[in-house]
Coordinates of C-alpha atoms in Angstrom, one line a residue:
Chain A
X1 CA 212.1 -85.0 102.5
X2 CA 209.6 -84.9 99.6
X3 CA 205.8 -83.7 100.1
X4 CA 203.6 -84.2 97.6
X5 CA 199.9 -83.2 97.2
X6 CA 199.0 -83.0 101.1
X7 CA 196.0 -81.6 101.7
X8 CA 196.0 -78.9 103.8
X9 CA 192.4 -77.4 105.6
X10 CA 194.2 -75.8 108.2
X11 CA 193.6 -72.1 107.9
X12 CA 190.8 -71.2 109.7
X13 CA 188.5 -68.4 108.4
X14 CA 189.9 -64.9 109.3
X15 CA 187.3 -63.4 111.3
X16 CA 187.9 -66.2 114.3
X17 CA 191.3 -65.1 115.2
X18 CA 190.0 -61.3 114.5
X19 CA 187.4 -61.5 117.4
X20 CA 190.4 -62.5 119.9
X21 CA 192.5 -59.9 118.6
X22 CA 190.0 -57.1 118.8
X23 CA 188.6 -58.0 122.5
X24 CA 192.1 -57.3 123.7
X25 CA 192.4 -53.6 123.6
X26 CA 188.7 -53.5 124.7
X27 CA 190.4 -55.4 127.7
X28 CA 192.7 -53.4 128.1
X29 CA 190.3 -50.5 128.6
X30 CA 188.2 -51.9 131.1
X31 CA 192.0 -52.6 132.8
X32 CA 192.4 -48.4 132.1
X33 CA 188.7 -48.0 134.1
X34 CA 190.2 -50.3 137.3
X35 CA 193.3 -48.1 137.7
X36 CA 191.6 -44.6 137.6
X37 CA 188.6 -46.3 139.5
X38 CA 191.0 -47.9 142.2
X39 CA 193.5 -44.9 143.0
X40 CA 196.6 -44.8 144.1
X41 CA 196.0 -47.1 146.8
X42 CA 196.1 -49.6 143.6
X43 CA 199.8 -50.1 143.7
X44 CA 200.6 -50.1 147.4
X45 CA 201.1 -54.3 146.7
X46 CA 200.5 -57.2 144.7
X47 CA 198.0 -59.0 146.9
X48 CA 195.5 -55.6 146.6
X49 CA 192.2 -57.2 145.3
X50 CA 192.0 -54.2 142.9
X51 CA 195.6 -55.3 141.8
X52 CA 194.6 -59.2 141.2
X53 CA 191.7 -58.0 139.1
X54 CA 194.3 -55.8 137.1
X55 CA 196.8 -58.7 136.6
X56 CA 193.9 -61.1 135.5
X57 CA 192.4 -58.3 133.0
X58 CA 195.8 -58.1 131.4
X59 CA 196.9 -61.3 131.5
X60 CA 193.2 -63.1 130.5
X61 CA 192.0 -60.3 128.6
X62 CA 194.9 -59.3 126.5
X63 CA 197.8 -61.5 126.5
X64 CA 195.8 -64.5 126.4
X65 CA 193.2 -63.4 123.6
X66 CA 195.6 -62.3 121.4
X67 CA 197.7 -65.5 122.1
X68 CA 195.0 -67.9 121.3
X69 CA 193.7 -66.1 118.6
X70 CA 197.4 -65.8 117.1
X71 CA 197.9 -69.5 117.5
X72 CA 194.8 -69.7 115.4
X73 CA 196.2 -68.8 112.4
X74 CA 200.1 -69.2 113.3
X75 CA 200.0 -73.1 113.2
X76 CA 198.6 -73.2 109.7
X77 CA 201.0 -70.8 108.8
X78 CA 204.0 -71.9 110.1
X79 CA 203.6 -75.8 110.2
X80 CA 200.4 -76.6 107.6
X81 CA 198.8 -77.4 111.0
X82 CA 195.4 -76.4 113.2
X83 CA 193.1 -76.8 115.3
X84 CA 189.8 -79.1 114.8
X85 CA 186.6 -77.8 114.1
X86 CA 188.1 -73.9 114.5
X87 CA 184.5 -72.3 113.4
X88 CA 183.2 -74.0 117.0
X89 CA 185.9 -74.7 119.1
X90 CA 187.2 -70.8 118.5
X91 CA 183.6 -68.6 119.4
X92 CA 183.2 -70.9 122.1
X93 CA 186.5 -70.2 123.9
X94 CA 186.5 -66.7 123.3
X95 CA 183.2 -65.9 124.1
X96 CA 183.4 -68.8 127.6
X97 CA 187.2 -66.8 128.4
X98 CA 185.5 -63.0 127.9
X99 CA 182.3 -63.9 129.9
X100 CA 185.0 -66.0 132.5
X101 CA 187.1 -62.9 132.4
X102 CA 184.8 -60.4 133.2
X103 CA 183.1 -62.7 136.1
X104 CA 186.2 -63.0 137.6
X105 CA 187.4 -59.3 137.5
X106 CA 184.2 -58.8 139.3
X107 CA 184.6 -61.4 141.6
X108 CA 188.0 -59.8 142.7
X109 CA 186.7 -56.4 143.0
X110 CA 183.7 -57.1 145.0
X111 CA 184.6 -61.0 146.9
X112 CA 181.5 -62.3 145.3
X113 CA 181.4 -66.2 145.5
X114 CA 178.9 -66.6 143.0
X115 CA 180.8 -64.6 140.7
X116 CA 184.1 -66.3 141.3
X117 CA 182.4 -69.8 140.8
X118 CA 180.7 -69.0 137.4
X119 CA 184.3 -67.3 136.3
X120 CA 185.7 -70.8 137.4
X121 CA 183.4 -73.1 135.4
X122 CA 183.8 -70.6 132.4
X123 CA 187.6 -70.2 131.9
X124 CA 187.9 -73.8 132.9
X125 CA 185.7 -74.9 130.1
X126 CA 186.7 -72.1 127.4
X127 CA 190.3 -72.8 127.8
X128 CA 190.3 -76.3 128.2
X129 CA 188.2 -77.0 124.9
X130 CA 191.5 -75.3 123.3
X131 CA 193.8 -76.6 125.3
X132 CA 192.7 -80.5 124.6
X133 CA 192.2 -78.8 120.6
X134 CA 195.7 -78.0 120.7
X135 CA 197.3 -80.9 122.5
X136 CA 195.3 -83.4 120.2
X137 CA 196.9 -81.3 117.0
X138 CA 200.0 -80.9 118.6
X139 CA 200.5 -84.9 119.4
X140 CA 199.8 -85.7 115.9
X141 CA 202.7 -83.8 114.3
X142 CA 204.9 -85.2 117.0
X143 CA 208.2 -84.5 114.6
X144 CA 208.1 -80.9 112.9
X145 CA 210.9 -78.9 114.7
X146 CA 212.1 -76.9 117.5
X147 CA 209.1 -74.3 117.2
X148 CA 206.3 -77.4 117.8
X149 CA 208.1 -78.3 120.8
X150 CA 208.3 -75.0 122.5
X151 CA 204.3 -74.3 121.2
X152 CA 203.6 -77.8 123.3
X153 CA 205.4 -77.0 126.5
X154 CA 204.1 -73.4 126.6
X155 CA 200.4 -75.3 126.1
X156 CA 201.5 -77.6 128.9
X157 CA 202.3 -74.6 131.3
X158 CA 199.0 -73.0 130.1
X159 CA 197.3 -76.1 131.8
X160 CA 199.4 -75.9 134.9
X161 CA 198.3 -72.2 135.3
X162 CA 194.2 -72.8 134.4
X163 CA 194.4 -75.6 136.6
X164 CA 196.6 -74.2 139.8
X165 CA 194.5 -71.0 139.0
X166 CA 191.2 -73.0 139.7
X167 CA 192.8 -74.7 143.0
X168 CA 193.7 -71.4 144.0
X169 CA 189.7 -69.6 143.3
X170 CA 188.6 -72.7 144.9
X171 CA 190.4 -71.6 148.1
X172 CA 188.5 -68.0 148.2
X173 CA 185.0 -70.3 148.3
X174 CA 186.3 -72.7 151.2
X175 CA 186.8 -75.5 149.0
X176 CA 190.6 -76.7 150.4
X177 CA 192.5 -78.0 147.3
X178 CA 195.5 -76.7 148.3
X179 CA 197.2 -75.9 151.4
X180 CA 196.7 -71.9 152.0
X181 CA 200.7 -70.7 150.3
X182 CA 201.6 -67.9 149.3
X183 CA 204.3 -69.9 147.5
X184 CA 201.9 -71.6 145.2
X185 CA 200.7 -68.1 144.0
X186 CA 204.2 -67.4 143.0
X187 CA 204.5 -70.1 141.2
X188 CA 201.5 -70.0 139.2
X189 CA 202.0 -66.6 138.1
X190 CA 205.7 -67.6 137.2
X191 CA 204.0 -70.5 135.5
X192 CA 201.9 -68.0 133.4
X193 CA 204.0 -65.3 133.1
X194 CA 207.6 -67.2 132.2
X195 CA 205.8 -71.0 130.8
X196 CA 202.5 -69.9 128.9
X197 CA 203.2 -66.5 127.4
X198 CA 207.3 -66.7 128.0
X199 CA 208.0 -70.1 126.2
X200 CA 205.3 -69.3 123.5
X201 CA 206.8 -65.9 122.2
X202 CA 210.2 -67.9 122.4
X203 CA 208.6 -70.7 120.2
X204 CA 207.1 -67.8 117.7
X205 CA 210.3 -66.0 117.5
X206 CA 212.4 -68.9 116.0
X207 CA 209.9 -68.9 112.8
X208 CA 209.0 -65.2 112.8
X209 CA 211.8 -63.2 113.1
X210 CA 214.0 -65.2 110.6
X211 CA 210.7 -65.3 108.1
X212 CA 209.8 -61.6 108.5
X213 CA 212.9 -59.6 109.0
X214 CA 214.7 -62.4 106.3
X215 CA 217.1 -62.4 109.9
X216 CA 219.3 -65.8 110.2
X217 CA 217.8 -68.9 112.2
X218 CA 218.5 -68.9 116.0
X219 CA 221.6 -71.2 117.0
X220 CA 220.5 -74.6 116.8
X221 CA 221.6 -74.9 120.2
X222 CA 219.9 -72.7 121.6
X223 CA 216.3 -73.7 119.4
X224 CA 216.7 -77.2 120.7
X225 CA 217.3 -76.6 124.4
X226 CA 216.2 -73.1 125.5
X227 CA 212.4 -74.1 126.0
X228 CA 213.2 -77.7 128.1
X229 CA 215.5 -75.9 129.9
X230 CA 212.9 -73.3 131.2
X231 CA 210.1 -76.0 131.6
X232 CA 212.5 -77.5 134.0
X233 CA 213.3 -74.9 135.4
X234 CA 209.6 -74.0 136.0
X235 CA 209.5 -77.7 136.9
X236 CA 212.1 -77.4 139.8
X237 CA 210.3 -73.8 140.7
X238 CA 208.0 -75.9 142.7
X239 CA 210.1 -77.6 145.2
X240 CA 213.0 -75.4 144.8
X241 CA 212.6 -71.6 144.3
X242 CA 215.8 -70.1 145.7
X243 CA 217.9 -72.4 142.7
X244 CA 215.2 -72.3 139.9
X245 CA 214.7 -68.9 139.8
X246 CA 218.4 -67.3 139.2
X247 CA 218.1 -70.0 136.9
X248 CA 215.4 -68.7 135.1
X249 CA 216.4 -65.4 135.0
X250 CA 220.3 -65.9 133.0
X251 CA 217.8 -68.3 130.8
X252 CA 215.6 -65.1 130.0
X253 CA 218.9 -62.6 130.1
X254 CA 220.6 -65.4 127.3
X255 CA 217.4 -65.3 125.3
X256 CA 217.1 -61.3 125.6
X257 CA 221.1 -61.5 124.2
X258 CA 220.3 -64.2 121.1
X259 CA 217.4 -62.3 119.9
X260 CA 219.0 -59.1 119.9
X261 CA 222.0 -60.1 118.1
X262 CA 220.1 -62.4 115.4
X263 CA 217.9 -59.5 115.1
X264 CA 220.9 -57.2 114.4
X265 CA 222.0 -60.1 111.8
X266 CA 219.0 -60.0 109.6
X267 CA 219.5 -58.9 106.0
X268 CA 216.5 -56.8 105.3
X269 CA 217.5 -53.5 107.6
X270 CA 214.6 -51.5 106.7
X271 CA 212.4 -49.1 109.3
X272 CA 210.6 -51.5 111.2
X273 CA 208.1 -50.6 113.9
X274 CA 207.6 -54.3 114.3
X275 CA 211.4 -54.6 115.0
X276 CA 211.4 -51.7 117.6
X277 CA 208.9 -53.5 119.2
X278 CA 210.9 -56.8 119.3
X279 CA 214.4 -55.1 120.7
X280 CA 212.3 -52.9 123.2
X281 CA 211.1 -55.8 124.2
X282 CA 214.4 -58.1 124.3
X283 CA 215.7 -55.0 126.1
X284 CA 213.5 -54.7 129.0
X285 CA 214.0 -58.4 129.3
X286 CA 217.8 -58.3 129.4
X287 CA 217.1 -55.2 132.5
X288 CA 214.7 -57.4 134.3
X289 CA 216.7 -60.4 134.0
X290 CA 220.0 -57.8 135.5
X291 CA 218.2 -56.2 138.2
X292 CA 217.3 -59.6 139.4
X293 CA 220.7 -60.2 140.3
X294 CA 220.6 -57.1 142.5
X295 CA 220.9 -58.7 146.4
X296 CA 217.9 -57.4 148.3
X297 CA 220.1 -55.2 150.7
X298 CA 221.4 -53.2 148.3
X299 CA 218.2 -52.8 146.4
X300 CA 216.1 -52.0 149.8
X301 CA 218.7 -49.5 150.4
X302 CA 218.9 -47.5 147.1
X303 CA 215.4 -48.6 145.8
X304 CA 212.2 -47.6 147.5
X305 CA 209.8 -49.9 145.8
X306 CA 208.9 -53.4 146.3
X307 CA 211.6 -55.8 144.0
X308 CA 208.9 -58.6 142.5
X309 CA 206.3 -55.3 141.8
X310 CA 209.5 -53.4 139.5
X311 CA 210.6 -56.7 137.8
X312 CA 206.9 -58.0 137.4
X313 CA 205.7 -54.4 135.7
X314 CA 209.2 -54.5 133.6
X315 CA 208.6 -58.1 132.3
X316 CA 204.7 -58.1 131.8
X317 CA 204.5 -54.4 130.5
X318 CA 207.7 -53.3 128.5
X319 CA 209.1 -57.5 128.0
X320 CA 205.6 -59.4 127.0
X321 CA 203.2 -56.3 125.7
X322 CA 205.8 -54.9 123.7
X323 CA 206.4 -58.4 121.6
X324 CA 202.5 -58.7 121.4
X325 CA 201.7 -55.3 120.1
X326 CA 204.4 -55.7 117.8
X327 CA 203.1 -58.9 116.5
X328 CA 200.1 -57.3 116.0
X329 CA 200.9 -55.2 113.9
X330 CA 202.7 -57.6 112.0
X331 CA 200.6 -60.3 111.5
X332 CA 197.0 -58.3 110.8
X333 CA 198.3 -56.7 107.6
X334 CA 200.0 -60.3 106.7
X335 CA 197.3 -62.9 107.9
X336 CA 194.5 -60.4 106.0
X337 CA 196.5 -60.3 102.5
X338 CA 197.3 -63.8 102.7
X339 CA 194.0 -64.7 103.2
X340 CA 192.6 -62.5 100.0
X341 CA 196.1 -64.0 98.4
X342 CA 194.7 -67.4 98.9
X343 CA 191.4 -66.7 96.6
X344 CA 193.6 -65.1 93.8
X345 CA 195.1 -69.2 93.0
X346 CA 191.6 -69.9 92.1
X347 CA 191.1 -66.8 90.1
X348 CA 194.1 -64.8 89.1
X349 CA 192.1 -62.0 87.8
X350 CA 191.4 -61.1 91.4
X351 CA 194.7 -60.0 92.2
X352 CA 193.8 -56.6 90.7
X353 CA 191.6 -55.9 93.9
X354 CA 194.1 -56.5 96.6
X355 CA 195.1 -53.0 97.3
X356 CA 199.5 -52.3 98.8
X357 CA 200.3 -53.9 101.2
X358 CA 200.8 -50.9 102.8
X359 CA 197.4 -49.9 102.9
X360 CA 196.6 -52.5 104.9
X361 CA 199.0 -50.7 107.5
X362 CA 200.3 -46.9 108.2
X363 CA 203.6 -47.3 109.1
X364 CA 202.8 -43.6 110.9
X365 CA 200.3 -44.8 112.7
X366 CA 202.2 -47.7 113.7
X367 CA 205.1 -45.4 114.4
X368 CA 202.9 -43.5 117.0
X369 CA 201.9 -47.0 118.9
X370 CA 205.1 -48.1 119.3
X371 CA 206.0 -44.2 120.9
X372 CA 203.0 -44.5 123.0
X373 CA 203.7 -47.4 124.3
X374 CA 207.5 -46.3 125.3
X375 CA 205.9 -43.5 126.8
X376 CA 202.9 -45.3 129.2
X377 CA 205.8 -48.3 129.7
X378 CA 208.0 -45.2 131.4
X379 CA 205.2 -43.9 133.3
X380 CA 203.8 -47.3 134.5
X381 CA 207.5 -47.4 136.1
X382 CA 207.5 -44.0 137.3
X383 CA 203.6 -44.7 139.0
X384 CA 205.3 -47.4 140.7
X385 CA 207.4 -45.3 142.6
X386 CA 204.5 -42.2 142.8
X387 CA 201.1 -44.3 142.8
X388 CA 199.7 -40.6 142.9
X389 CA 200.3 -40.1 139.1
X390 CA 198.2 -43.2 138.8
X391 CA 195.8 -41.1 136.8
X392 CA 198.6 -39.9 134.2
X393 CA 198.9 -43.7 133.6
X394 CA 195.4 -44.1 132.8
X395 CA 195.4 -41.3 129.9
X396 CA 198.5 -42.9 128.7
X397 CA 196.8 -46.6 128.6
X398 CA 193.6 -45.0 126.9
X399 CA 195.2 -43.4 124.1
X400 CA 197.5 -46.6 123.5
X401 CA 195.0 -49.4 123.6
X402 CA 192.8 -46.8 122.0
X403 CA 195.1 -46.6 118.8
X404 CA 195.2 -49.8 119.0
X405 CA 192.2 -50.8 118.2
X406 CA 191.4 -48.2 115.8
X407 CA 194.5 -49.7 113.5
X408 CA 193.2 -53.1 113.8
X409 CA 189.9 -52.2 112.8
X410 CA 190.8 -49.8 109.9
X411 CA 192.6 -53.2 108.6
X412 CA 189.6 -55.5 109.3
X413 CA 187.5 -53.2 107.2
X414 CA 190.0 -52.9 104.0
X415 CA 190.1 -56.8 104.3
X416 CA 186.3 -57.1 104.5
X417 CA 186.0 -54.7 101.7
X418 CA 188.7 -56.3 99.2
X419 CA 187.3 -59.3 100.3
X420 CA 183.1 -58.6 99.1
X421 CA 184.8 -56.9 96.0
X422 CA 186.2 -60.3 95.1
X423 CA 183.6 -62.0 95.4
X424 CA 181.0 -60.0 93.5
X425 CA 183.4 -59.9 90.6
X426 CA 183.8 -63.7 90.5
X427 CA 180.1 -63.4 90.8
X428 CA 179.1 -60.7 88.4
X429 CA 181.7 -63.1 85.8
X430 CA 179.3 -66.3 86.4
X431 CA 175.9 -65.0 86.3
X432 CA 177.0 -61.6 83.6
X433 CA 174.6 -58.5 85.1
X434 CA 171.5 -58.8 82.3
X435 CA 169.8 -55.8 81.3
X436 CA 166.1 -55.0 81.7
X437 CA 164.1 -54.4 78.3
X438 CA 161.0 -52.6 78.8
X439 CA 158.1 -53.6 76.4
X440 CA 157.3 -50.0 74.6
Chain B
X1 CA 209.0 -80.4 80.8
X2 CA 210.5 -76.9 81.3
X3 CA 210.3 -75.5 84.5
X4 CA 210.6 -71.3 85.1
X5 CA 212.8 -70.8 88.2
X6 CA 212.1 -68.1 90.7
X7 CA 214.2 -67.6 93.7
X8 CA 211.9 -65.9 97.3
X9 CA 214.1 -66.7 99.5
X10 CA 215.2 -63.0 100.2
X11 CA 211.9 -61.8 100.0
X12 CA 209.8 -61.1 102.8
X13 CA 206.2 -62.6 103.7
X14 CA 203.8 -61.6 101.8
X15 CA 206.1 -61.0 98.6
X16 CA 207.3 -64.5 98.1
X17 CA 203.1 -65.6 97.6
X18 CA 202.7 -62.0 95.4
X19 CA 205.9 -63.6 93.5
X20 CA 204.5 -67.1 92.4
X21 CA 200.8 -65.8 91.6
X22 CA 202.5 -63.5 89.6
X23 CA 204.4 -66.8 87.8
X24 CA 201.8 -68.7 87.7
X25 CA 199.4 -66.4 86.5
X26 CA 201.7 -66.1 83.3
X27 CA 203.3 -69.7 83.0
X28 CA 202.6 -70.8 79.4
X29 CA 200.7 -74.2 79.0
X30 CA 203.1 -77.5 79.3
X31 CA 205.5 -75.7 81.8
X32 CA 205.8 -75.8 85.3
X33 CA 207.0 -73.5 88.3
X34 CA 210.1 -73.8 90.7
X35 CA 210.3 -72.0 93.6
X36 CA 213.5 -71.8 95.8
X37 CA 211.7 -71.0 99.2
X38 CA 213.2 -70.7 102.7
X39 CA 210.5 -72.3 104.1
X40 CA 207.7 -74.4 103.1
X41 CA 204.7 -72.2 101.9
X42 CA 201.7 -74.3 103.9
X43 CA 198.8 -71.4 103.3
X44 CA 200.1 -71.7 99.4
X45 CA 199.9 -75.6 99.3
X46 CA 196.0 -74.9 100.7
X47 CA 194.4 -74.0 97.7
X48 CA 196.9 -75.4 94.9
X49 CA 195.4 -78.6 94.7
X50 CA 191.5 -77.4 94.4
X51 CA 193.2 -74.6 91.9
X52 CA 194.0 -77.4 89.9
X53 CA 197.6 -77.5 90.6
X54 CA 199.6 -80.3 92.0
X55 CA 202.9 -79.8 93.8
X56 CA 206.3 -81.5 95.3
X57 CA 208.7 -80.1 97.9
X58 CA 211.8 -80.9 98.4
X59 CA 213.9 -80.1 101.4
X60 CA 217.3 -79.4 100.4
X61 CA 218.5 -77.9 104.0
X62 CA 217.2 -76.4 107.3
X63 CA 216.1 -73.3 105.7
X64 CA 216.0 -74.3 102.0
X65 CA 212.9 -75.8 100.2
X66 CA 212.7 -76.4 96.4
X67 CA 209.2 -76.2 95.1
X68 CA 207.7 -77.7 91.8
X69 CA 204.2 -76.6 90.4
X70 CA 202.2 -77.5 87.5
X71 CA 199.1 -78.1 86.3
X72 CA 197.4 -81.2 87.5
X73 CA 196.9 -82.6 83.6
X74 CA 200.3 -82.0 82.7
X75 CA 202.4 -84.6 85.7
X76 CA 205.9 -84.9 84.3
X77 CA 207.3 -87.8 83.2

């Protein structure tokens, strides 16, 4: 394959993915205010209205806005590719999902009709501009590799969620859709939790694990048929739960095992908070996938706690946060001093102003995320078991997403900085400063 | 022709891009750049062309790309 002279446009500006990434924590907080708010009574069962307005925050607020903000600027990145129009199409879906969000939470919370029909009309339309963005892209490059494929089926599952989501809210205002089923609920949160956000971080870990950690590709088996293979399992989830979901489960447990072990091949073993983040993850995967397998009598009688609650906390908290966080704190400091990289071909002078990459990120700092989020991962499990600690929880969350967003925007504001520097030296060398003679 | 030969594909993002500015920025007039990358650089092939360079890739596996650059006037022959 020879390419020669394309002309790439696809990285968006960086401020478009850095308004998803910073409404996430903020999210996250507003998720900290529910559980201290809601008390213990919060975690008695999944179907608690406080507890559906929980999921949603987390799910909408954070996984999703740092997952379409990522994609943003991972698609250029990765495969020279993005999204159309980026400086409309990306305000309007964050600010039509935040708006969305928040209606809905309160929807939830109080059973306001009005509230869960605006939420409706708002996350339908803010995610389905970027979804038919991203399907349109993704159609056009129909051949580049195992990663586009999994990054078109986790889209695909995104749709099946927004749209069995709406069926659902539509149900709550009397408009009948769907039959009333507790199955269908299942299955779009197994659709959201195992297709959107599941196959994604699958799709991004075959191009980020070997480029970052210099680790070896995944087996070419398993790029090429892990993502169908959970689609169709998702697929079958519909008509046949009781088969598809062992299924899913080994197909989770194998992926938990391959990223661990290519992770443990990689060739640059430095100190990594990134990477702790990606085996604490694979870890609490590989457990959830295990206890799964645990028959129901046994668990009842050694286990006091409710199965799906235990495996849904294990894989949403400690599988799917972990990887995102960790990302995070990957991809700011890199997508920031690419970015400033990129202006340096047109003058090289400019490389003088971008600072260490390290500066850009405290590995302390990032040291005492990754700790904080081991230790409020622990105590979510132990709140599960004593929803009276529910409160302990709530510090925990508030000093995590708290750091959080303090990191992020300590790097937003060395990239803005290096950034104006730039460009008043490229201006200062075309228009030289002139000095002021006074007539005497 | 002579092209200067760097080899990334050891390095770890960002240090492969901090690599070829740092070539580039020093490659005397006439010669060109070749990068052995193990990947294909697509936020580096963004601004090449309206830097004034021009560019070839050449896939020589899965995970190994050869990269030529040089300046736009000066197209091999």
């Amino acid at each position: 394959m020879s390419l020669a002279g394309l002309s790439f446009n696809a990285l968006p500006p960086i401020r478009l993915p850095f308004r998803f990434f910073i409404t996430a924590p903020i999210f996250i907080l507003l998720c900290t205010g529910l559980i201290a708010y809601s008390g213990p009574d919060l975690w008695l069962g999944r179907w608690q209205p406080p507890m559906l307005a929980l999921v949603h925050g987390f799910t909408l607020g954070f996984l999703t806005m740092v997952m379409l903000g990522a994609l943003l600027q991972l698609l250029p990145v990765i495969a020279g590719i993005g999204i159309p129009h980026p400086e409309l199409l990306a305000p309007l879906t964050h600010g039509l999902l935040s708006v969305g969000t928040l209606m809905l939470l309160w929807g939830f919370l109080q059973f306001h009709s009005s509230f869960i029909l605006a939420a409706m009309w708002l996350i339908a339309i803010g995610l389905g501009i970027y979804i038919s963005a991203l399907f349109w892209v993704l159609i056009k490059h129909i051949s580049q590799g195992d990663s586009l494929l999994g990054f078109r089926l986790a889209i695909s599952s995104l749709l099946v969620v927004v749209l069995l989501g709406l069926a659902l809210l539509g149900r709550y205002l009397g408009i009948e859709w769907i039959p009333p089923s507790k199955h269908l609920t299942n299955v779009h949160a197994l659709w959201g939790l195992v297709g959107w956000a599941g196959i994604l971080i699958i799709a991004v870990s075959y191009q980020v694990i070997p480029m970052f950690h210099v680790a070896p590709s995944f087996p070419l088996i398993v790029r090429r048929f892990l993502t169908p293979l959970i689609f169709i399992g998702l697929l079958l989830s519909i008509a046949l739960p009781s088969y598809s979901l062992p299924a899913l489960s080994l197909l989770q447990g194998l992926f938990a095992l391959v990223l661990l072990l290519v992770i443990h091949r990689r060739k640059r073993k430095v100190p990594d908070t990134s990477i702790r983040y990606w085996q604490l993850g694979a870890s609490a995967l590989l457990l959830t996938s295990v206890l799964f397998f645990i028959p129901e009598g046994i668990w009842n009688e050694y286990l006091d706690i409710d199965k799906t609650l235990l495996l849904t906390a294990l894989f949403m908290y400690l599988y799917l946060m972990s990887i995102i966080e960790g990302m995070l704190l990957k991809i700011l400091p890199f997508l920031s001093y690419t970015h400033l990289q990129q202006r340096c071909l047109i003058d090289f002078t400019a490389m003088q102003y971008i600072p260490n990459m390290h500066e850009f990120f405290d590995k302390r700092h990032g040291q005492w995320l990754f700790y904080s989020h081991v230790i409020s991962g622990l105590i979510l499990i132990w709140v599960l078991f004593q929803p009276s600690y529910y409160f302990i929880f709530a510090i925990a969350l508030v000093l995590e997403s708290t750091g959080l967003l303090v990191i992020m925007l300590k790097t937003m504001k060395l990239y803005f900085a290096v950034d104006k520097k730039i460009s008043q030296a490229a201006k200062d060398r075309v228009e030289p400063p002139t000095a002021s003679f006074k007539n005497t | 022709m002579i092209f200067i030969a760097i080899d990334v594909r050891e390095l770890a993002p960002p240090e492969p891009m901090t690599a070829i500015l740092q070539a580039l920025s020093t490659l005397p007039k006439g010669d060109g750049l070749r990068v052995h990358h193990s990947r294909q650089p697509f936020p580096l092939y963004e601004q090449l062309t309206s830097a004034g360079w021009e560019y070839e890739c050449e896939k020589k596996a899965e995970d190994y790309f050869l990269i030529s650059i040089y300046r736009q006037q000066e197209k091999p022959t």
